[in-house]
Short mmCIF file of C-alpha atoms and ligand atoms in Angstrom, two decimals:
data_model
loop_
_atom_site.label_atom_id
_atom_site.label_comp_id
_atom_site.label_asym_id
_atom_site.label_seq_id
_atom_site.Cartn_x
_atom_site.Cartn_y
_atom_site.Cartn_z
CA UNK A 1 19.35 -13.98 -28.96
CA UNK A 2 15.88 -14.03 -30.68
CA UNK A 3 13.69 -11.30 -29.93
CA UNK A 4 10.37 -12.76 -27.46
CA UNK A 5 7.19 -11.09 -28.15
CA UNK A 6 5.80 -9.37 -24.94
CA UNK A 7 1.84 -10.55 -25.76
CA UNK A 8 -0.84 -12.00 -23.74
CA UNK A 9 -3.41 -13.28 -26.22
CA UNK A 10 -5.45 -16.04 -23.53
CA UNK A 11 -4.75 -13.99 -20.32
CA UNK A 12 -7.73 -11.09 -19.80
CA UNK A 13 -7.63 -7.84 -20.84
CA UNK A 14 -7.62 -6.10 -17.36
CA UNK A 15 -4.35 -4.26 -17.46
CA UNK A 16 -2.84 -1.49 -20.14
CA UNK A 17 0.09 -3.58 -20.57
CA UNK A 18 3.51 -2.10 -21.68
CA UNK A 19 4.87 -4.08 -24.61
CA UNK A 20 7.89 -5.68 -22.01
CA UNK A 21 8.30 -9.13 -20.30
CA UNK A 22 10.40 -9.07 -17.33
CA UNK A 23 12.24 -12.51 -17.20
CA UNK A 24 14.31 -11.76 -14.11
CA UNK A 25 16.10 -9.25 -11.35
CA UNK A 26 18.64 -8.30 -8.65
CA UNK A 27 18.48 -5.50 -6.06
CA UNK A 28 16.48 -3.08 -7.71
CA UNK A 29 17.27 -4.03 -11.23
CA UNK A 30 15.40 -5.96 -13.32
CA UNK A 31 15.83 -7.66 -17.11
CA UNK A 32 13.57 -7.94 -19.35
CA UNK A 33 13.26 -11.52 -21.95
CA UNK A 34 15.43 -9.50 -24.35
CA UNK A 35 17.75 -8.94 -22.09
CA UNK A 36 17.15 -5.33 -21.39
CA UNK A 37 18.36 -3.44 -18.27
CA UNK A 38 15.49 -1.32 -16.22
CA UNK A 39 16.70 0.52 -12.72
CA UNK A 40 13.12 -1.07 -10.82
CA UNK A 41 11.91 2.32 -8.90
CA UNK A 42 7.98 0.70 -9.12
CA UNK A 43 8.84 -2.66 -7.03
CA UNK A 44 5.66 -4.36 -8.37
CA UNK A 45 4.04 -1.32 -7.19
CA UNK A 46 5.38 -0.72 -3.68
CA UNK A 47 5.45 -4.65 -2.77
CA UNK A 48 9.54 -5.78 -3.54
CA UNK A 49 10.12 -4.53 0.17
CA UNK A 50 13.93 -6.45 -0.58
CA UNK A 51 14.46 -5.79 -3.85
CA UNK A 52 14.41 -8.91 -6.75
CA UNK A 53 16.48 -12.34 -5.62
CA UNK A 54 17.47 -11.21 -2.18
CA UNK A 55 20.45 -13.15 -0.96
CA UNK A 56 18.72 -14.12 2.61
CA UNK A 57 15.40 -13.82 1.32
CA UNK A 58 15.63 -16.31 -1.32
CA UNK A 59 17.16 -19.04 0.60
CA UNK A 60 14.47 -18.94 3.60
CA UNK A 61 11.68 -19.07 1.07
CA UNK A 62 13.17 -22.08 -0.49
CA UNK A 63 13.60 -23.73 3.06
CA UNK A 64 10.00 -22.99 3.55
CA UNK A 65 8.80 -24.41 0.31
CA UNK A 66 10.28 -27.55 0.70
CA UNK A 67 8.97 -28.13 4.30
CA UNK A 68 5.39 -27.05 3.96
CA UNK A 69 3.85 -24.61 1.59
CA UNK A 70 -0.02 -24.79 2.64
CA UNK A 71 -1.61 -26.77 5.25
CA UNK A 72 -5.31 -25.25 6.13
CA UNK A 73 -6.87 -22.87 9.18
CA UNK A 74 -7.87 -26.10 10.77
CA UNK A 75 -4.97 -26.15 12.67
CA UNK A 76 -2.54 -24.29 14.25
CA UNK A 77 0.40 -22.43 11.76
CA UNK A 78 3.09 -21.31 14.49
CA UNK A 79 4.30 -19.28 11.46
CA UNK A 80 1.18 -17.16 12.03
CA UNK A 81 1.94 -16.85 15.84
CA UNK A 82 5.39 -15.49 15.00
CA UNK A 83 4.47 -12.90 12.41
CA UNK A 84 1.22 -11.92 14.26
CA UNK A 85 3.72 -11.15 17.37
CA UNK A 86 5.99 -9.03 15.70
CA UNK A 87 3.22 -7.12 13.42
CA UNK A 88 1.74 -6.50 17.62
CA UNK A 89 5.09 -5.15 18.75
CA UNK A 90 5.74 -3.01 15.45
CA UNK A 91 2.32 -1.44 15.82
CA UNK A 92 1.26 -1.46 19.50
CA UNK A 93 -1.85 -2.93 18.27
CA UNK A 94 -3.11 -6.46 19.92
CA UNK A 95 -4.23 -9.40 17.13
CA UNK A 96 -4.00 -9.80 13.42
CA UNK A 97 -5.77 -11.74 10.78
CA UNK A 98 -4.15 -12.88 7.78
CA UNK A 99 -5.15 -12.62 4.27
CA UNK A 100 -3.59 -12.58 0.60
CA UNK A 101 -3.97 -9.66 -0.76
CA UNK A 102 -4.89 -5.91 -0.11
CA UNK A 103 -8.73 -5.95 -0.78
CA UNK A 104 -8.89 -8.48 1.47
CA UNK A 105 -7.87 -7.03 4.43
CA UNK A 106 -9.63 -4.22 2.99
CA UNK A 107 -13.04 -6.31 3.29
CA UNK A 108 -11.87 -7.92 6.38
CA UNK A 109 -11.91 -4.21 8.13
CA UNK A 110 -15.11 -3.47 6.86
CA UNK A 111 -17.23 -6.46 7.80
CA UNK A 112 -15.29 -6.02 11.32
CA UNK A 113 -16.69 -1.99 11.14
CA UNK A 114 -19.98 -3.58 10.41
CA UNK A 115 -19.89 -6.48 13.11
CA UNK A 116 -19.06 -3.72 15.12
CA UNK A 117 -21.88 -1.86 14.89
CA UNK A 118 -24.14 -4.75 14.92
CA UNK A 119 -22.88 -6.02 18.16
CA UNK A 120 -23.40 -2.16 19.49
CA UNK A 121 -27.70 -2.94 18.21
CA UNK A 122 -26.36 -0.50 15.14
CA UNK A 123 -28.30 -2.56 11.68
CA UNK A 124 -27.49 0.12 9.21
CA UNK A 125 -24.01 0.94 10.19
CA UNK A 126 -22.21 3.50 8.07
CA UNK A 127 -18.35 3.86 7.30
CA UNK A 128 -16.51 7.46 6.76
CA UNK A 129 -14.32 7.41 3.60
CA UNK A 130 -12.68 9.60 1.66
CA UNK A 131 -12.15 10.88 -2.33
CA UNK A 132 -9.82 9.52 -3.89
CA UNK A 133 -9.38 6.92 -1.99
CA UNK A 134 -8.64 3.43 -3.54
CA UNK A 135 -8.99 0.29 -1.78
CA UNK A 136 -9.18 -2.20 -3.83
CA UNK A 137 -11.49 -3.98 -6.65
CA UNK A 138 -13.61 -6.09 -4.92
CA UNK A 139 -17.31 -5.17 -4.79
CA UNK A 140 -17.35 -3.41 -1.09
CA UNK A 141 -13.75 -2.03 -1.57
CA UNK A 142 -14.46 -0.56 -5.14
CA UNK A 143 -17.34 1.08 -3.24
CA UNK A 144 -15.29 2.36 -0.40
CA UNK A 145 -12.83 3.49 -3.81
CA UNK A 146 -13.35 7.57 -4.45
CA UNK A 147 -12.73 6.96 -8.07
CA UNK A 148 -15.76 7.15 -10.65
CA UNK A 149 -13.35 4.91 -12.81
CA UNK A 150 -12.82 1.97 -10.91
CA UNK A 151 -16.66 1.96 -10.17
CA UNK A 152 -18.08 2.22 -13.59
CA UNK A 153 -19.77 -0.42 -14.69
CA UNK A 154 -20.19 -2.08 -11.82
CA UNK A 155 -22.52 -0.95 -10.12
CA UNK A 156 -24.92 -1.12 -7.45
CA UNK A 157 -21.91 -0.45 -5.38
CA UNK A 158 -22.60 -1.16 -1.89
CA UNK A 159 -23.90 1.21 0.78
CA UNK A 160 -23.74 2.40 3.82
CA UNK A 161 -20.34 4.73 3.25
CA UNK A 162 -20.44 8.66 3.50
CA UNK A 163 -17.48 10.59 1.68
CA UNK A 164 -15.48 13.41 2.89
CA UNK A 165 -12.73 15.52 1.34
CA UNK A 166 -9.22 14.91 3.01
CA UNK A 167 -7.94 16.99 5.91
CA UNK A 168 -10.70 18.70 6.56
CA UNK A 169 -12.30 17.75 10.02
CA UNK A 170 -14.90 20.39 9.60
CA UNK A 171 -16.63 18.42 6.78
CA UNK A 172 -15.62 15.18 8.28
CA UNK A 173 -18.28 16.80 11.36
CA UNK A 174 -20.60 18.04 9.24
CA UNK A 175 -20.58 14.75 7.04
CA UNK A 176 -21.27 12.76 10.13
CA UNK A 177 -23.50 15.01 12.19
CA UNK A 178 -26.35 13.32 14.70
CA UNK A 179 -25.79 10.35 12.48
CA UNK A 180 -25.98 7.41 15.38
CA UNK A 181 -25.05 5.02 12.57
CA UNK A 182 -21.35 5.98 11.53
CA UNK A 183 -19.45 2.77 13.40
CA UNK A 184 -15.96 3.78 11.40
CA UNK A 185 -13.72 6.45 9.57
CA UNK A 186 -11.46 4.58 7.02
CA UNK A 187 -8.87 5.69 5.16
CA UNK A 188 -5.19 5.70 3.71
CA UNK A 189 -2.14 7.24 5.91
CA UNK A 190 -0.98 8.55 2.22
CA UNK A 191 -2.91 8.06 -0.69
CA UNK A 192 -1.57 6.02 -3.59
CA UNK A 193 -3.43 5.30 -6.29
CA UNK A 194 -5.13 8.88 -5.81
CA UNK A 195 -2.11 10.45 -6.40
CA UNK A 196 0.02 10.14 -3.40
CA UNK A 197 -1.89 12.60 -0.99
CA UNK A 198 -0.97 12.82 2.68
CA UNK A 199 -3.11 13.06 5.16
CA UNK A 200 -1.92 16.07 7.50
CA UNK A 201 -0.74 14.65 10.78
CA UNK A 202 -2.49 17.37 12.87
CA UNK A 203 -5.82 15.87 11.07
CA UNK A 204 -4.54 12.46 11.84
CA UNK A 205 -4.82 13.05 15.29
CA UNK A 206 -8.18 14.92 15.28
CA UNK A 207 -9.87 12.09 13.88
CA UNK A 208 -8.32 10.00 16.69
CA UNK A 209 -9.79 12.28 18.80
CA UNK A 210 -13.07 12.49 16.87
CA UNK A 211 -12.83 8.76 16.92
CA UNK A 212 -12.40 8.21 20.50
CA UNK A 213 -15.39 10.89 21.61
CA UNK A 214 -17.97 8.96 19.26
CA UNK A 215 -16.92 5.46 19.88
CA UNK A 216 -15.71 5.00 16.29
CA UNK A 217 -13.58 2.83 15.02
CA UNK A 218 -10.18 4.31 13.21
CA UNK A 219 -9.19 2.60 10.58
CA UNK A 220 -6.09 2.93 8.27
CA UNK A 221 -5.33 1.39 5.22
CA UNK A 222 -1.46 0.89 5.28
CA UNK A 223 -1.80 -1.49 2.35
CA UNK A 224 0.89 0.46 0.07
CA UNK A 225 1.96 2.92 2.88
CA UNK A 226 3.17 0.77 5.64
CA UNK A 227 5.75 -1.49 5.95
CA UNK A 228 8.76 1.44 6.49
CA UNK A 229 8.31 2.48 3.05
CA UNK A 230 7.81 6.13 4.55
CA UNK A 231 11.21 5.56 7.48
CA UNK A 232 8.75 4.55 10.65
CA UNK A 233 6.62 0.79 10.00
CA UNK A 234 2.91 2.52 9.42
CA UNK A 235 3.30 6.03 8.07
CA UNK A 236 0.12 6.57 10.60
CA UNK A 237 2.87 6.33 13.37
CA UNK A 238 4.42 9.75 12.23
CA UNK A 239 1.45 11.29 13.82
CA UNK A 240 2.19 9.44 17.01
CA UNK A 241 -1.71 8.08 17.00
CA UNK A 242 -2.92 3.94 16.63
CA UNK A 243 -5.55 3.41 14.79
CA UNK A 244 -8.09 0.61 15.86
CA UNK A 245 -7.92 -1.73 12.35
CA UNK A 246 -5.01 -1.79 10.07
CA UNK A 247 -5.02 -3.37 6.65
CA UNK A 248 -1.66 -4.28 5.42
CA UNK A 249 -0.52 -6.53 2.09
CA UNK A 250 2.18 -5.40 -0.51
CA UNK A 251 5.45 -5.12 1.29
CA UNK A 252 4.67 -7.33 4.21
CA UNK A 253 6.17 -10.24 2.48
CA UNK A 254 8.32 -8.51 -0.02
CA UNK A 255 6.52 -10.30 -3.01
CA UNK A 256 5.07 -13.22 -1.69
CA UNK A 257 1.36 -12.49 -1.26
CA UNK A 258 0.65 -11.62 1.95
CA UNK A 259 -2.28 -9.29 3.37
CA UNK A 260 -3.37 -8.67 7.05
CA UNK A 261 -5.52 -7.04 9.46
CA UNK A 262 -3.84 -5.60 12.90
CA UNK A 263 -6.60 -4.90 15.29
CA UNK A 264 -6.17 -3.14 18.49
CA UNK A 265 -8.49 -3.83 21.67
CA UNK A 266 -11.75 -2.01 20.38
CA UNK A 267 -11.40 -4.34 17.48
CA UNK A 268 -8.99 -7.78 17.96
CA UNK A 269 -12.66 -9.53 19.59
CA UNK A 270 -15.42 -9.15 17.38
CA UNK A 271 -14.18 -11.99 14.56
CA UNK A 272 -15.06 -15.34 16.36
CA UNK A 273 -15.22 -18.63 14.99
CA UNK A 274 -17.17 -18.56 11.57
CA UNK A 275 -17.43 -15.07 10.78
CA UNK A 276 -14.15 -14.62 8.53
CA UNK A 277 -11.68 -16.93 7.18
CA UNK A 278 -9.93 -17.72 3.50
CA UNK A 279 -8.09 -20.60 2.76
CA UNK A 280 -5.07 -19.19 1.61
CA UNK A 281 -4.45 -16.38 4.42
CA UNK A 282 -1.56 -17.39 6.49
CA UNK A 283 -0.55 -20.40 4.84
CA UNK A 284 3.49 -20.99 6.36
CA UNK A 285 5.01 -19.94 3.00
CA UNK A 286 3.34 -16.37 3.14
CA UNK A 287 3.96 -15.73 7.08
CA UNK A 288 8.00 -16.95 6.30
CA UNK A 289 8.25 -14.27 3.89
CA UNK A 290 6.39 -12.14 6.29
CA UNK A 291 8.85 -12.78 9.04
CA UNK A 292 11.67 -13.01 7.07
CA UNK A 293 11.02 -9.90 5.62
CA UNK A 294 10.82 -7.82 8.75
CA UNK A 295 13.62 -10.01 10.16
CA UNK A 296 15.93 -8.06 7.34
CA UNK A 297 14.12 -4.99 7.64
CA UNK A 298 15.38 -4.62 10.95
CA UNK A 299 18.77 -6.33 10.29
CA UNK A 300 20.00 -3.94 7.49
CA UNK A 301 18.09 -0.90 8.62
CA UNK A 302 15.73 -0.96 6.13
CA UNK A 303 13.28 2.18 8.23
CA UNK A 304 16.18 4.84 8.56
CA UNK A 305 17.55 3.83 4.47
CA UNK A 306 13.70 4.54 3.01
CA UNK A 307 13.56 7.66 5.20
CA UNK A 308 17.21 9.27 4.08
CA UNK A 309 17.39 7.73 0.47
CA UNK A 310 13.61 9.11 0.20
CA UNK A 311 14.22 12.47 1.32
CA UNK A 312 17.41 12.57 -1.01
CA UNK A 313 15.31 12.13 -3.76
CA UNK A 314 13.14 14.48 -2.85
CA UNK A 315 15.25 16.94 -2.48
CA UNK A 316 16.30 16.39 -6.06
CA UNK A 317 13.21 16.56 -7.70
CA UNK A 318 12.37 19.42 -5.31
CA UNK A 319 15.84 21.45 -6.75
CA UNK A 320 15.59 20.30 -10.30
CA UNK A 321 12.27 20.95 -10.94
CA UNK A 322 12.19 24.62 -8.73
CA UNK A 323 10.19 27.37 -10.94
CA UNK A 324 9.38 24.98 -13.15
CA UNK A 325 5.53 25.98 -13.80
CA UNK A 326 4.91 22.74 -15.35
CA UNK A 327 5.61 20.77 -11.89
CA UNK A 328 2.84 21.19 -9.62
CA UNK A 329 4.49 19.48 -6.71
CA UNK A 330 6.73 17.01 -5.23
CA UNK A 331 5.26 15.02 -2.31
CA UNK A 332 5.03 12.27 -0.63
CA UNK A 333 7.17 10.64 2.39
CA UNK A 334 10.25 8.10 2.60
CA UNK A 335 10.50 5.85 -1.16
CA UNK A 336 7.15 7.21 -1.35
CA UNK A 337 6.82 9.42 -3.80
CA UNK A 338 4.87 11.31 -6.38
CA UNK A 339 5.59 14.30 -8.75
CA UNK A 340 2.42 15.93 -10.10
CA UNK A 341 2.64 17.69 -13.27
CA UNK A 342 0.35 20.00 -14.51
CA UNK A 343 -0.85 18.18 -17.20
CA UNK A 344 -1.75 14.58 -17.82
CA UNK A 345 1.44 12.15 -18.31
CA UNK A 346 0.49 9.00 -18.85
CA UNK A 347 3.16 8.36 -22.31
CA UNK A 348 6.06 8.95 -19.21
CA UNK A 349 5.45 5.65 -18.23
CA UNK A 350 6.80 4.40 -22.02
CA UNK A 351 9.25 6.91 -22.34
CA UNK A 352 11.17 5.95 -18.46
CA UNK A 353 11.06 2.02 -19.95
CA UNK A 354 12.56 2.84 -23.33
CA UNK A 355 15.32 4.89 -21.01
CA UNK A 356 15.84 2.11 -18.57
CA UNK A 357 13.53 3.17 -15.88
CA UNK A 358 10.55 1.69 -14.45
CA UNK A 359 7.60 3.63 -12.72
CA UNK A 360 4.11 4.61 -12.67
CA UNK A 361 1.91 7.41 -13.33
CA UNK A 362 -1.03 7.80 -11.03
CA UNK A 363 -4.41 9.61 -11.00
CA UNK A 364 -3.45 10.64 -15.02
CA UNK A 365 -0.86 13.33 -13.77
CA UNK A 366 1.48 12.22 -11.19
CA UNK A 367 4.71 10.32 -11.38
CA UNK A 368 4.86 7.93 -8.91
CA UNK A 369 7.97 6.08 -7.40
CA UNK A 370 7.98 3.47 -5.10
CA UNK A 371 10.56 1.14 -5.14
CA UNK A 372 12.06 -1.35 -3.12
CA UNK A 373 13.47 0.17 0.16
CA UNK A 374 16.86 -1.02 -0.40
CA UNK A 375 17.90 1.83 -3.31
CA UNK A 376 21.26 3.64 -2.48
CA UNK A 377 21.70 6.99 -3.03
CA UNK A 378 23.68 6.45 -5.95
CA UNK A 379 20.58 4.71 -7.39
CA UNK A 380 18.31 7.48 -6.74
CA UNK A 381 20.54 9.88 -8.09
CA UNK A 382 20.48 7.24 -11.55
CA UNK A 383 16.65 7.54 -11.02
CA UNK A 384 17.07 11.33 -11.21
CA UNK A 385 19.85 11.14 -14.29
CA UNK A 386 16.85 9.37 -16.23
CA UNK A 387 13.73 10.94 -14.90
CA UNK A 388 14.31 14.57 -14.85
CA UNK A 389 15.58 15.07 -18.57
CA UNK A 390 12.36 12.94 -19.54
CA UNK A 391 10.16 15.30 -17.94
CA UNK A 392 11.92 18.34 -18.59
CA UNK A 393 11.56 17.55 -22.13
CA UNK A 394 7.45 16.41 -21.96
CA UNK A 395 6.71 19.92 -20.54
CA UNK A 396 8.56 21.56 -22.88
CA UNK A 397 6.23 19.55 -25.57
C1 PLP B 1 -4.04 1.66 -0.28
C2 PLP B 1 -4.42 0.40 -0.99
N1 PLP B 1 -5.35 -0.38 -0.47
C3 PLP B 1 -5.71 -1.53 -1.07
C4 PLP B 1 -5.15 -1.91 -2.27
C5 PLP B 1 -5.57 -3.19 -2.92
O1 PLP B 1 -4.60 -4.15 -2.78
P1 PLP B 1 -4.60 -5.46 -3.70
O2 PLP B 1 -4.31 -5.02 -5.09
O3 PLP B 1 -3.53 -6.33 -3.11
O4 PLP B 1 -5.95 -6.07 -3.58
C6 PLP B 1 -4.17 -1.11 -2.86
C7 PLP B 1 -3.57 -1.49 -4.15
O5 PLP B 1 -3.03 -0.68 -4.85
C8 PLP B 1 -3.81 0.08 -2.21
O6 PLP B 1 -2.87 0.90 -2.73
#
């Protein structure tokens, strides 16, 4: 079979690109144009909810593509009913918008934190976020971003947000102190692109609280969180609290893009007629693989498999890599995880594709895992077989 080159010379330069072209997968494997074998534990970066080629998947997204791909927001998508239902049940929340992509619902939440304020006589209103944070890449979101990187160069960024450190509801107070204009605190259940960094549950809740006293709204960003990757639908729900806005995307439709925004009653009103829209969100093709995806979620157990298989893995990283001064820490929650070294590890990405593995390293020192939440526990033990040698090896560099 002749060798295909893995190149890109009309498409942008956006991405560090590693010299592979995926032509095809199954489960949580994937093949490359060569024909080379990777175990998949990235999932297109926590979005493969099902895995690649999912035998009920597949055939309900080619049902849907040959009755009606797109139609338009001028009329009625039952589709959108259906999903927007079940998202309401899963979350105890009351509406939901729909959107492509993560930024999107992203910038949906903010203009409704904004609209929010304005309707309350609030012109300048200001938005509580937090370092590290990522968001997304558009102009507000790369704002709302705590990363120097993703903003440079782009600049002015847009204002009215005030950053705080994580878990600390001292300086989340102090931060926001007589300030009548703060309409909204905004952040991510667990961090991902900052390097997989939980926020406590106990500080989960005193935000709520914090939230509730000012007439704030909370909003979480379950973009690559939610979706059971962590064993409950929104890993905000470990903490037993609803937020007011949620932003989802990734997983929803297990590859399909898919984004939406899951309001509660402070928030499902304050959109009317003209204020938001986008003519792709909640076309029927995206909102089938939205409700098809939750539809085997909840069929195969999908929740309870991403909390035990997760917290298997864990447990192996945790045992292989105990007294190991080079490993700063395993965290992270369900098929959520990150291991941070203590130095940069970028070339790990390289080295787990030549093996046969596929992941990510995150804020320059933390390997991060996120596959699709049907693994077995005989494939995270393969993920383990690969991984730990690899790393064991780079810290003894
Ligand atoms: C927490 C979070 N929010 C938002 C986004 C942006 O999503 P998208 O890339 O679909 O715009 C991401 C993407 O990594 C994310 O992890």
């Amino acid at each position: 079979m002749p060798q295909i080159e893995a190149a890109s010379p009309h498409v942008m330069n956006t991405y560090g690109r590693l010299p592979i072209a995926l032509s095809h997968g199954r489960g949580v494997r994937v093949w490359d144009v060569n024909g080379k074998e990777y175990l998949d534990a990235l999932g297109g970066i926590a979005v493969n909810t099902l895995g690649h080629g999912h035998p009920r998947l597949v055939p309900a997204l080619q049902d849907q593509v040959a009755r009606m791909i797109h139609c338009s927001n001028y009329y009625h998508v039952p589709l959108q009913e259906q999903l927007a239902a079940k998202l309401v049940e899963l979350s105890g929340l009351t509406n939901a918008f729909f959107c492509s992509t993560g930024l999107e619902a992203n910038e949906a939440a903010l203009k409704l934190a904004r609209k929010y304020g304005h309707d309350k006589g609030i012109t300048n209103p200001k938005v509580v976020v937090y370092e590290k944070a990522f968001h997304g890449r558009s102009i507000a979101t790369l704002s709302a971003t705590g990363n120097p990187k993703v903003q440079a160069g782009f600049g002015p960024l847009v204002e009215g947000f005030i950053r705080v450190p994580l878990n600390d509801i001292e300086a989340l107070k102090q931060a926001t102190e007589g300030d009548k204009d703060v309409v909204a605190v905004f952040f991510e259940a667990i961090q991902g692109e900052g390097g997989v960094n939980p926020m406590q549950l106990a500080y989960m809740r005193q935000v709520r609280a914090l939230c509730d006293e000012r007439g704030w709204l909370m909003m979480i960003d379950e973009v690559q969180c939610g979706m059971g990757r962590t064993g409950k639908w929104f890993a905000h729900q470990w903490a037993g609290i609803k937020p007011d806005v949620m932003p989802l995307a990734k997983g929803l439709g297990s590859g399909v893009p898919v984004g939406a925004v899951v309001a509660g009653p402070k928030a499902a009103n304050i959109f009317q007629p003209g204020n938001h829209g986008t003519t792709f969100g909640g076309n029927p093709l995206a909102m089938r693989a939205g409700v098809e995806t939750i539809r085997i979620m909840e069929e195969d157990g999908l929740l309870q498999n991403a909390e035990r298989v997760g917290a298997h893995l864990k447990t192996a990283f945790e045992k292989a890599f105990a007294g190991n001064p080079g490993v700063k820490e395993v965290r992270g929650q369900g098929l959520m995880l990150g291991i941070e070294l203590a130095k940069p590890c970028g070339v790990l990405v390289q080295r787990a594709a030549d093996a046969g593995l596929l992941l990510s390293v995150t804020a320059d020192s933390v390997v991060r895992m996120v596959p699709a939440l049907i693994l077995t526990q005989a494939e995270a033990d393969e993920i383990v077989a690969l991984l730990v040698p690899l790393i064991q090896a780079f810290l003894a560099e």
